[in-house]
Amino acid sequence: MVSGARREKAAAEIGLSARTFRRWMDDSGEVQYDRRPEAIRPKPATALSPEERQAIIRVCNEAPYASL
C-alpha cells in the first residue's frame, strides 16, 4: 500500500475481504497486527516446556485424579 496500491486490491492479494481489512485498522489508519487464524505467531513466553507438560499429564493420570 505504500507504493499506492488500493486497499481492496491489497487485501484481496493476501486473501482478505476489504471489510476484514478495515476492521483490522486502528484509529490512526495503521494495521494493528495479522489477525488471520492461520498466521504464524511467536510462542508465548508463558508456554509450558515439554517437561512441564509431561509433569502435568503425569499428575492428571495419578489414581486420585484419573477419574476427574
Tab-separated table of N, CA and C in Angstrom:
chain	number	residue	atom	x	y	z
A	1	MET	N	0.811	-1.181	0.000
A	1	MET	CA	0.000	0.000	0.000
A	1	MET	C	0.859	1.252	0.000
A	2	VAL	N	2.058	1.154	0.496
A	2	VAL	CA	2.953	2.304	0.497
A	2	VAL	C	3.205	2.762	-0.924
A	3	SER	N	3.277	1.825	-1.853
A	3	SER	CA	3.558	2.181	-3.238
A	3	SER	C	2.315	2.657	-3.977
A	4	GLY	N	1.182	2.771	-3.285
A	4	GLY	CA	-0.012	3.309	-3.904
A	4	GLY	C	-1.066	2.278	-4.255
A	5	ALA	N	-0.909	1.043	-3.833
A	5	ALA	CA	-1.903	0.014	-4.133
A	5	ALA	C	-3.210	0.329	-3.408
A	6	ARG	N	-4.304	0.028	-4.035
A	6	ARG	CA	-5.606	0.216	-3.416
A	6	ARG	C	-5.779	-0.807	-2.302
A	7	ARG	N	-6.459	-0.395	-1.241
A	7	ARG	CA	-6.667	-1.286	-0.096
A	7	ARG	C	-7.399	-2.558	-0.502
A	8	GLU	N	-8.432	-2.413	-1.325
A	8	GLU	CA	-9.213	-3.576	-1.732
A	8	GLU	C	-8.349	-4.589	-2.476
A	9	LYS	N	-7.508	-4.088	-3.384
A	9	LYS	CA	-6.639	-4.987	-4.145
A	9	LYS	C	-5.571	-5.596	-3.244
A	10	ALA	N	-5.027	-4.788	-2.344
A	10	ALA	CA	-4.008	-5.298	-1.419
A	10	ALA	C	-4.606	-6.364	-0.509
A	11	ALA	N	-5.818	-6.132	-0.013
A	11	ALA	CA	-6.483	-7.105	0.849
A	11	ALA	C	-6.760	-8.393	0.081
A	12	ALA	N	-7.259	-8.265	-1.146
A	12	ALA	CA	-7.553	-9.446	-1.960
A	12	ALA	C	-6.284	-10.244	-2.241
A	13	GLU	N	-5.181	-9.559	-2.421
A	13	GLU	CA	-3.908	-10.226	-2.722
A	13	GLU	C	-3.473	-11.149	-1.585
A	14	ILE	N	-3.795	-10.779	-0.345
A	14	ILE	CA	-3.409	-11.630	0.788
A	14	ILE	C	-4.572	-12.471	1.304
A	15	GLY	N	-5.672	-12.494	0.554
A	15	GLY	CA	-6.785	-13.371	0.883
A	15	GLY	C	-7.760	-12.816	1.905
A	16	LEU	N	-7.861	-11.498	2.014
A	16	LEU	CA	-8.791	-10.872	2.948
A	16	LEU	C	-9.850	-10.096	2.190
A	17	SER	N	-11.024	-9.984	2.799
A	17	SER	CA	-12.026	-9.092	2.221
A	17	SER	C	-11.672	-7.666	2.626
A	18	ALA	N	-12.162	-6.712	1.869
A	18	ALA	CA	-11.909	-5.305	2.196
A	18	ALA	C	-12.500	-4.976	3.562
A	19	ARG	N	-13.640	-5.576	3.894
A	19	ARG	CA	-14.276	-5.333	5.198
A	19	ARG	C	-13.382	-5.837	6.330
A	20	THR	N	-12.821	-7.007	6.195
A	20	THR	CA	-11.919	-7.535	7.218
A	20	THR	C	-10.727	-6.615	7.383
A	21	PHE	N	-10.179	-6.163	6.291
A	21	PHE	CA	-9.031	-5.264	6.347
A	21	PHE	C	-9.376	-3.991	7.113
A	22	ARG	N	-10.557	-3.425	6.843
A	22	ARG	CA	-10.968	-2.208	7.556
A	22	ARG	C	-11.137	-2.479	9.046
A	23	ARG	N	-11.656	-3.640	9.412
A	23	ARG	CA	-11.814	-3.984	10.829
A	23	ARG	C	-10.474	-4.048	11.535
A	24	TRP	N	-9.447	-4.442	10.821
A	24	TRP	CA	-8.123	-4.603	11.415
A	24	TRP	C	-7.363	-3.289	11.543
A	25	MET	N	-7.906	-2.213	11.001
A	25	MET	CA	-7.229	-0.919	11.080
A	25	MET	C	-7.502	-0.279	12.442
A	26	ASP	N	-6.511	0.383	13.004
A	26	ASP	CA	-6.743	1.115	14.247
A	26	ASP	C	-7.149	2.548	13.917
A	27	ASP	N	-7.322	3.366	14.936
A	27	ASP	CA	-7.800	4.738	14.724
A	27	ASP	C	-6.853	5.591	13.891
A	28	SER	N	-5.571	5.268	13.920
A	28	SER	CA	-4.604	6.059	13.151
A	28	SER	C	-4.505	5.614	11.695
A	29	GLY	N	-5.223	4.541	11.333
A	29	GLY	CA	-5.179	4.056	9.964
A	29	GLY	C	-4.122	2.998	9.727
A	30	GLU	N	-3.427	2.591	10.776
A	30	GLU	CA	-2.408	1.548	10.666
A	30	GLU	C	-3.039	0.182	10.931
A	31	VAL	N	-2.540	-0.843	10.265
A	31	VAL	CA	-2.998	-2.203	10.520
A	31	VAL	C	-2.444	-2.628	11.872
A	32	GLN	N	-3.318	-3.136	12.753
A	32	GLN	CA	-2.911	-3.476	14.109
A	32	GLN	C	-1.908	-4.623	14.122
A	33	TYR	N	-2.294	-5.779	13.675
A	33	TYR	CA	-1.425	-6.936	13.551
A	33	TYR	C	-2.162	-7.978	12.731
A	34	ASP	N	-1.485	-9.001	12.340
A	34	ASP	CA	-2.073	-10.036	11.488
A	34	ASP	C	-3.033	-10.885	12.309
A	35	ARG	N	-4.315	-10.754	12.055
A	35	ARG	CA	-5.326	-11.497	12.809
A	35	ARG	C	-5.833	-12.732	12.068
A	36	ARG	N	-5.188	-13.072	10.961
A	36	ARG	CA	-5.638	-14.266	10.249
A	36	ARG	C	-5.462	-15.483	11.145
A	37	PRO	N	-6.436	-16.410	11.144
A	37	PRO	CA	-6.324	-17.590	12.004
A	37	PRO	C	-5.092	-18.437	11.692
A	38	GLU	N	-4.679	-18.466	10.432
A	38	GLU	CA	-3.547	-19.318	10.056
A	38	GLU	C	-2.208	-18.590	10.129
A	39	ALA	N	-2.210	-17.363	10.627
A	39	ALA	CA	-0.969	-16.586	10.724
A	39	ALA	C	0.009	-17.259	11.687
A	40	ILE	N	1.274	-17.180	11.369
A	40	ILE	CA	2.311	-17.743	12.233
A	40	ILE	C	2.569	-16.751	13.363
A	41	ARG	N	2.431	-17.243	14.575
A	41	ARG	CA	2.609	-16.386	15.742
A	41	ARG	C	3.753	-16.902	16.598
A	42	PRO	N	4.429	-15.996	17.303
A	42	PRO	CA	5.518	-16.441	18.175
A	42	PRO	C	4.983	-17.227	19.365
A	43	LYS	N	5.812	-18.109	19.884
A	43	LYS	CA	5.438	-18.894	21.054
A	43	LYS	C	5.360	-17.958	22.260
A	44	PRO	N	4.286	-18.033	23.063
A	44	PRO	CA	4.181	-17.148	24.215
A	44	PRO	C	5.278	-17.419	25.240
A	45	ALA	N	5.695	-16.389	25.933
A	45	ALA	CA	6.748	-16.521	26.943
A	45	ALA	C	6.307	-17.429	28.087
A	46	THR	N	5.011	-17.542	28.298
A	46	THR	CA	4.495	-18.349	29.404
A	46	THR	C	4.130	-19.775	28.988
A	47	ALA	N	4.480	-20.161	27.770
A	47	ALA	CA	4.159	-21.507	27.294
A	47	ALA	C	4.882	-22.554	28.136
A	48	LEU	N	4.217	-23.678	28.331
A	48	LEU	CA	4.820	-24.764	29.098
A	48	LEU	C	5.973	-25.389	28.326
A	49	SER	N	6.990	-25.775	29.052
A	49	SER	CA	8.082	-26.527	28.435
A	49	SER	C	7.595	-27.968	28.275
A	50	PRO	N	8.239	-28.766	27.429
A	50	PRO	CA	7.831	-30.167	27.287
A	50	PRO	C	7.881	-30.920	28.622
A	51	GLU	N	8.853	-30.601	29.465
A	51	GLU	CA	8.967	-31.267	30.767
A	51	GLU	C	7.794	-30.893	31.677
A	52	GLU	N	7.410	-29.617	31.669
A	52	GLU	CA	6.276	-29.174	32.489
A	52	GLU	C	4.986	-29.832	32.014
A	53	ARG	N	4.830	-29.917	30.708
A	53	ARG	CA	3.633	-30.555	30.150
A	53	ARG	C	3.546	-32.015	30.570
A	54	GLN	N	4.657	-32.722	30.487
A	54	GLN	CA	4.675	-34.128	30.892
A	54	GLN	C	4.390	-34.280	32.386
A	55	ALA	N	4.894	-33.373	33.217
A	55	ALA	CA	4.638	-33.430	34.658
A	55	ALA	C	3.146	-33.256	34.939
A	56	ILE	N	2.494	-32.345	34.238
A	56	ILE	CA	1.055	-32.134	34.418
A	56	ILE	C	0.282	-33.371	33.991
A	57	ILE	N	0.646	-33.943	32.859
A	57	ILE	CA	-0.028	-35.152	32.378
A	57	ILE	C	0.162	-36.293	33.363
A	58	ARG	N	1.368	-36.424	33.899
A	58	ARG	CA	1.657	-37.483	34.867
A	58	ARG	C	0.771	-37.321	36.113
A	59	VAL	N	0.651	-36.115	36.638
A	59	VAL	CA	-0.182	-35.876	37.823
A	59	VAL	C	-1.652	-36.143	37.506
A	60	CYS	N	-2.120	-35.704	36.354
A	60	CYS	CA	-3.520	-35.916	35.978
A	60	CYS	C	-3.865	-37.392	35.840
A	61	ASN	N	-2.890	-38.205	35.507
A	61	ASN	CA	-3.128	-39.638	35.341
A	61	ASN	C	-2.946	-40.428	36.628
A	62	GLU	N	-2.564	-39.778	37.730
A	62	GLU	CA	-2.443	-40.473	39.012
A	62	GLU	C	-3.831	-40.876	39.497
A	63	ALA	N	-3.876	-41.923	40.306
A	63	ALA	CA	-5.140	-42.510	40.768
A	63	ALA	C	-6.138	-41.489	41.334
A	64	PRO	N	-5.737	-40.576	42.214
A	64	PRO	CA	-6.742	-39.653	42.776
A	64	PRO	C	-7.389	-38.732	41.736
A	65	TYR	N	-6.708	-38.497	40.627
A	65	TYR	CA	-7.210	-37.544	39.636
A	65	TYR	C	-7.678	-38.194	38.338
A	66	ALA	N	-7.389	-39.449	38.136
A	66	ALA	CA	-7.656	-40.109	36.855
A	66	ALA	C	-9.138	-40.141	36.496
A	67	SER	N	-10.023	-40.151	37.482
A	67	SER	CA	-11.455	-40.253	37.186
A	67	SER	C	-12.127	-38.889	37.025
A	68	LEU	N	-11.396	-37.824	37.141
A	68	LEU	CA	-12.000	-36.485	37.024
A	68	LEU	C	-12.294	-36.127	35.591
